[in-house]
Coordinates of C-alpha atoms in Angstrom, one line a residue:
A14 CA 4.8 -24.5 5.1
E15 CA 3.8 -22.2 8.1
L16 CA 3.2 -19.3 5.9
R17 CA 1.5 -21.6 3.4
E18 CA -0.8 -21.8 6.0
R19 CA -1.6 -18.6 7.4
L20 CA -1.6 -17.2 3.9
R21 CA -4.1 -20.1 2.1
S22 CA -7.0 -17.4 3.0
V23 CA -5.8 -15.0 1.1
K24 CA -7.0 -14.4 -2.2
H25 CA -5.4 -11.4 -3.6
T26 CA -2.2 -9.6 -2.2
I27 CA -0.4 -6.0 -3.3
L28 CA 2.5 -4.4 -2.1
V29 CA 2.5 -0.4 -2.2
L30 CA 6.0 0.3 -3.4
S31 CA 7.8 3.6 -3.8
G32 CA 11.8 4.2 -4.3
K33 CA 12.1 7.6 -2.4
G34 CA 10.0 8.5 0.7
G35 CA 7.4 11.4 1.0
V36 CA 4.9 10.4 -2.0
G37 CA 2.2 9.1 -0.1
K38 CA 3.2 5.8 -0.2
S39 CA 1.3 5.0 3.2
T40 CA -1.5 7.7 2.5
F41 CA -2.8 5.8 -0.2
S42 CA -2.3 2.2 1.5
A43 CA -4.8 3.8 3.2
L44 CA -6.8 5.0 0.7
L45 CA -6.9 2.0 -0.7
A46 CA -8.0 0.3 2.4
H47 CA -10.4 2.0 2.5
G48 CA -12.0 2.9 -0.5
L49 CA -11.8 -1.7 -1.5
A50 CA -13.5 -1.7 2.0
A51 CA -16.1 -0.1 1.3
D52 CA -17.9 -2.8 -0.4
E53 CA -19.1 -4.5 2.5
A54 CA -18.6 -8.5 1.5
K55 CA -15.3 -8.2 1.1
Q56 CA -12.8 -7.9 3.8
V57 CA -9.7 -6.2 3.4
A58 CA -6.4 -6.5 5.7
L59 CA -3.4 -3.8 5.6
L60 CA -0.1 -4.8 7.1
D61 CA 2.5 -2.1 7.9
I62 CA 5.9 -3.0 6.8
D63 CA 7.7 0.5 7.7
I64 CA 9.8 -1.0 10.5
C65 CA 11.2 2.7 11.0
G66 CA 8.5 4.7 10.3
P67 CA 5.2 2.9 11.1
S68 CA 2.3 5.4 9.8
I69 CA -0.4 3.3 9.2
P70 CA -1.6 3.6 13.3
K71 CA -2.6 7.3 12.8
M72 CA -3.5 7.3 9.2
M73 CA -5.6 4.7 10.5
G74 CA -6.9 6.3 13.6
L75 CA -5.5 3.6 15.4
E76 CA -3.4 5.4 17.8
G77 CA -2.5 3.6 21.1
E78 CA -4.1 0.7 19.9
Q79 CA -2.6 -2.9 21.6
V80 CA -1.8 -6.4 19.6
H81 CA -3.5 -8.5 21.4
Q82 CA -2.6 -12.2 21.5
S83 CA -5.2 -15.5 20.8
G84 CA -4.9 -18.9 20.9
S85 CA -4.6 -18.7 16.8
G86 CA -1.9 -16.5 16.5
W87 CA -2.2 -12.6 17.3
S88 CA -5.4 -10.6 16.1
P89 CA -5.2 -7.2 14.3
V90 CA -6.3 -3.8 15.3
Y91 CA -10.2 -3.0 13.6
V92 CA -10.9 -0.2 11.6
E93 CA -14.4 -1.8 10.2
E94 CA -15.9 -4.6 11.0
N95 CA -14.8 -5.3 7.4
L96 CA -10.8 -4.0 7.9
G97 CA -8.0 -4.9 10.0
V98 CA -4.6 -3.3 10.6
M99 CA -1.4 -4.1 11.6
S100 CA 1.7 -2.9 12.1
V101 CA 4.6 -1.9 14.4
G102 CA 3.2 0.8 15.7
F103 CA 1.0 -1.3 18.2
L104 CA 3.9 -2.8 19.5
L105 CA 6.3 0.2 20.7
S106 CA 4.9 2.2 24.2
S107 CA 4.5 5.1 22.5
P108 CA 4.3 6.7 19.4
D109 CA 7.7 9.3 19.7
D110 CA 9.6 5.8 20.4
A111 CA 12.8 4.8 17.6
V112 CA 12.8 1.3 16.7
I113 CA 16.4 1.2 16.1
W114 CA 16.8 -1.9 14.7
R115 CA 19.7 -4.6 12.5
G116 CA 18.3 -5.9 8.9
P117 CA 17.3 -9.7 10.8
K118 CA 15.9 -8.1 13.9
K119 CA 13.3 -6.7 10.7
N120 CA 13.1 -9.2 8.8
G121 CA 12.3 -11.4 11.6
L122 CA 9.3 -9.1 12.4
I123 CA 7.7 -9.2 9.0
K124 CA 8.0 -13.7 9.1
Q125 CA 6.5 -12.8 12.6
F126 CA 3.7 -11.1 10.5
L127 CA 3.0 -13.7 8.4
R128 CA 2.7 -15.9 10.5
D129 CA 1.6 -15.3 13.2
V130 CA -1.2 -13.1 12.6
D131 CA -4.6 -14.7 12.8
W132 CA -6.2 -12.6 9.7
G133 CA -8.6 -15.7 8.8
E134 CA -10.5 -15.3 5.8
I135 CA -8.9 -12.2 3.3
D136 CA -9.9 -10.9 0.0
Y137 CA -6.9 -7.8 -0.4
L138 CA -3.6 -8.2 1.4
I139 CA -2.5 -5.1 1.5
V140 CA 1.2 -4.2 2.0
D141 CA 2.5 -1.1 3.1
T142 CA 6.7 -0.5 2.6
P143 CA 9.2 1.6 3.3
P144 CA 11.3 3.5 1.0
G145 CA 14.1 1.7 -1.5
T146 CA 14.7 -1.7 -2.3
S147 CA 16.7 -3.0 0.6
D148 CA 16.2 -6.1 3.5
E149 CA 12.0 -5.1 3.8
H150 CA 11.8 -5.6 0.2
L151 CA 13.6 -8.6 -0.3
S152 CA 12.2 -10.3 2.9
I153 CA 8.6 -9.8 2.0
V154 CA 9.3 -10.9 -1.7
Q155 CA 10.4 -13.8 -0.8
Y156 CA 8.1 -15.0 2.2
L157 CA 4.8 -14.1 0.6
G158 CA 6.6 -16.2 -2.3
A159 CA 5.3 -19.0 -0.7
T160 CA 1.5 -17.6 -1.5
H161 CA 1.5 -15.3 -4.4
I162 CA 1.4 -11.5 -4.7
D163 CA -1.2 -10.2 -7.6
G164 CA 1.9 -7.4 -7.9
A165 CA 3.1 -3.8 -6.8
V166 CA 1.5 -0.2 -7.2
I167 CA 4.2 1.8 -7.2
I168 CA 3.9 5.4 -6.5
T169 CA 5.5 8.5 -7.8
T170 CA 5.3 12.2 -8.2
P171 CA 6.0 14.3 -11.2
Q172 CA 9.1 15.6 -10.9
E173 CA 12.8 14.3 -11.7
V174 CA 14.2 13.8 -8.3
S175 CA 11.2 11.4 -7.8
L176 CA 11.1 9.2 -10.9
Q177 CA 14.8 8.7 -11.0
D178 CA 14.0 6.6 -7.6
V179 CA 11.2 5.0 -9.1
R180 CA 12.9 4.0 -12.5
K181 CA 15.7 1.5 -9.6
E182 CA 12.1 0.4 -7.8
I183 CA 10.9 -0.9 -11.1
N184 CA 14.0 -2.2 -12.2
F185 CA 14.2 -4.3 -8.6
C186 CA 10.3 -6.0 -9.6
H187 CA 11.7 -7.4 -12.9
K188 CA 14.6 -8.6 -11.3
V189 CA 12.7 -10.5 -8.5
K190 CA 10.0 -11.2 -10.8
L191 CA 7.0 -9.1 -9.2
P192 CA 4.4 -8.2 -11.5
I193 CA 3.9 -3.7 -11.8
I194 CA 0.0 -3.1 -11.1
G195 CA 1.2 0.2 -12.3
V196 CA 2.1 3.5 -11.2
V197 CA 0.5 6.1 -9.2
E198 CA 0.9 9.8 -9.8
N199 CA 1.1 11.2 -6.7
M200 CA 0.3 15.4 -6.0
S201 CA 0.4 15.7 -9.6
G202 CA -1.1 19.8 -9.1
F203 CA -3.1 21.8 -7.5
I204 CA -6.4 23.1 -8.3
C205 CA -7.0 26.6 -6.4
P206 CA -10.5 26.4 -4.3
K207 CA -11.4 30.6 -5.4
C208 CA -9.9 30.7 -8.9
K209 CA -9.9 27.1 -10.5
N210 CA -6.5 27.6 -11.9
E211 CA -4.1 24.4 -11.2
S212 CA -0.3 25.1 -10.4
Q213 CA 2.2 22.4 -11.0
I214 CA 3.7 22.6 -7.1
F215 CA 6.0 19.8 -7.9
P216 CA 6.8 20.9 -12.2
P217 CA 7.2 17.7 -14.7
T218 CA 10.5 18.4 -15.9
T219 CA 11.3 15.3 -17.6
G220 CA 7.7 14.9 -18.6
G221 CA 6.5 13.0 -15.0
A222 CA 5.1 9.4 -14.4
E223 CA 3.2 9.5 -18.1
K224 CA 6.9 10.3 -19.8
M225 CA 8.1 7.4 -17.6
C226 CA 5.6 5.0 -17.8
Q227 CA 5.5 4.9 -21.6
N228 CA 9.1 4.7 -22.2
L229 CA 9.3 1.6 -19.4
N230 CA 6.3 -0.1 -20.8
V231 CA 4.1 0.1 -17.8
S232 CA 0.7 0.7 -16.8
L233 CA 0.0 4.8 -15.3
L234 CA -3.6 3.9 -12.8
G235 CA -3.2 8.3 -12.6
K236 CA -2.6 10.6 -11.4
V237 CA -4.1 12.0 -8.1
P238 CA -4.3 15.9 -7.2
L239 CA -2.5 18.1 -4.4
D240 CA -5.6 18.3 -1.8
P241 CA -5.1 20.3 1.5
Q242 CA -7.7 18.3 3.2
I243 CA -6.0 14.4 2.1
G244 CA -3.0 15.5 4.9
K245 CA -5.8 17.1 7.5
S246 CA -7.8 13.3 6.9
C247 CA -4.7 10.9 7.3
D248 CA -4.0 13.7 10.7
K249 CA -7.3 12.9 12.1
G250 CA -7.2 9.6 10.7
R251 CA -10.0 9.1 9.2
S252 CA -11.0 8.2 5.0
F253 CA -10.9 11.6 2.8
L254 CA -12.6 9.6 0.6
S255 CA -15.6 9.6 2.3
E256 CA -14.6 13.6 4.5
A257 CA -14.7 14.7 1.1
P258 CA -16.5 12.7 -1.8
E259 CA -16.8 16.0 -3.5
S260 CA -12.6 16.3 -4.3
P261 CA -10.9 15.6 -8.2
A262 CA -8.2 13.8 -5.5
T263 CA -11.1 11.3 -4.3
S264 CA -12.7 10.8 -8.5
S265 CA -9.0 9.9 -8.8
Y266 CA -8.3 8.0 -6.2
R267 CA -11.8 5.4 -6.8
N268 CA -11.0 5.1 -10.6
I269 CA -7.3 3.9 -9.1
I270 CA -9.1 1.8 -6.7
Q271 CA -11.7 -0.1 -10.0
R272 CA -8.8 -0.7 -11.7
I273 CA -6.3 -1.8 -10.1
Q274 CA -9.3 -4.2 -8.5
E275 CA -10.1 -5.1 -12.2
Y276 CA -6.6 -5.7 -12.6
C277 CA -6.9 -8.2 -9.8
D278 CA -10.0 -10.0 -10.7
Q279 CA -8.2 -11.1 -13.7
H280 CA -5.2 -12.2 -12.3
H281 CA -7.2 -14.4 -10.5
F282 CA -9.5 -15.7 -13.4
H283 CA -6.0 -16.2 -15.5
E284 CA -4.3 -18.2 -12.3
E285 CA -7.8 -20.5 -11.9
K286 CA -7.7 -21.5 -15.6
I287 CA -4.2 -22.1 -15.7
I288 CA -5.2 -24.6 -12.2

């Protein structure tokens, strides 16, 4: 009941998942938040539940920030007026501190983030999750079950080693009845800035995300090519979308973000009709 009360003012909730670590899930979550918050009329919140590897504070340029307690709960840390962030990274005394916790303690913190953070009225709540299909994922789906989740965006890279784990993630979504918005293929080829030739850094030996999506009847939201500037922007805590507006990766991201927005709007409209 407390969770339902707190999250009643959240319009859309999007989970960002992947079976494997290192495929660009936090990068995508950060850029999705920046992309949605580019519309100043929208209030966006980014919740980082990767308890053992919280990279969102670094990527959003918020390292060293602290969480403040107010009468209405924890206050998120704001990047822009309409973009708030919450992460376990804000609760550590140093970015190098290890969080050495068992499952129940992680679950307790996730519940606390949902129940005690005073987000206010939000159009989009983006949840960046750790890799896999275990404690944190079950907890967030269970707790958010008190409200509604628009769906999950699943991140992969083109090679079979990554796709193998993504199939497990898709299976997880089906089992817990979590709608899948679609799959994003990250690091999809690299265009040389000098000769403009494209190289496959991670060869799609089994047809990449496109073939997998066809086989599993899941939407492919888009492919994002490798761009060294993405890593640089993340390290500096800046938005790649505004730092490299002309990059092919930026136009891919913008198309994907637009498709996610359209999905959420349709989902919302469909729910209102049911009500």
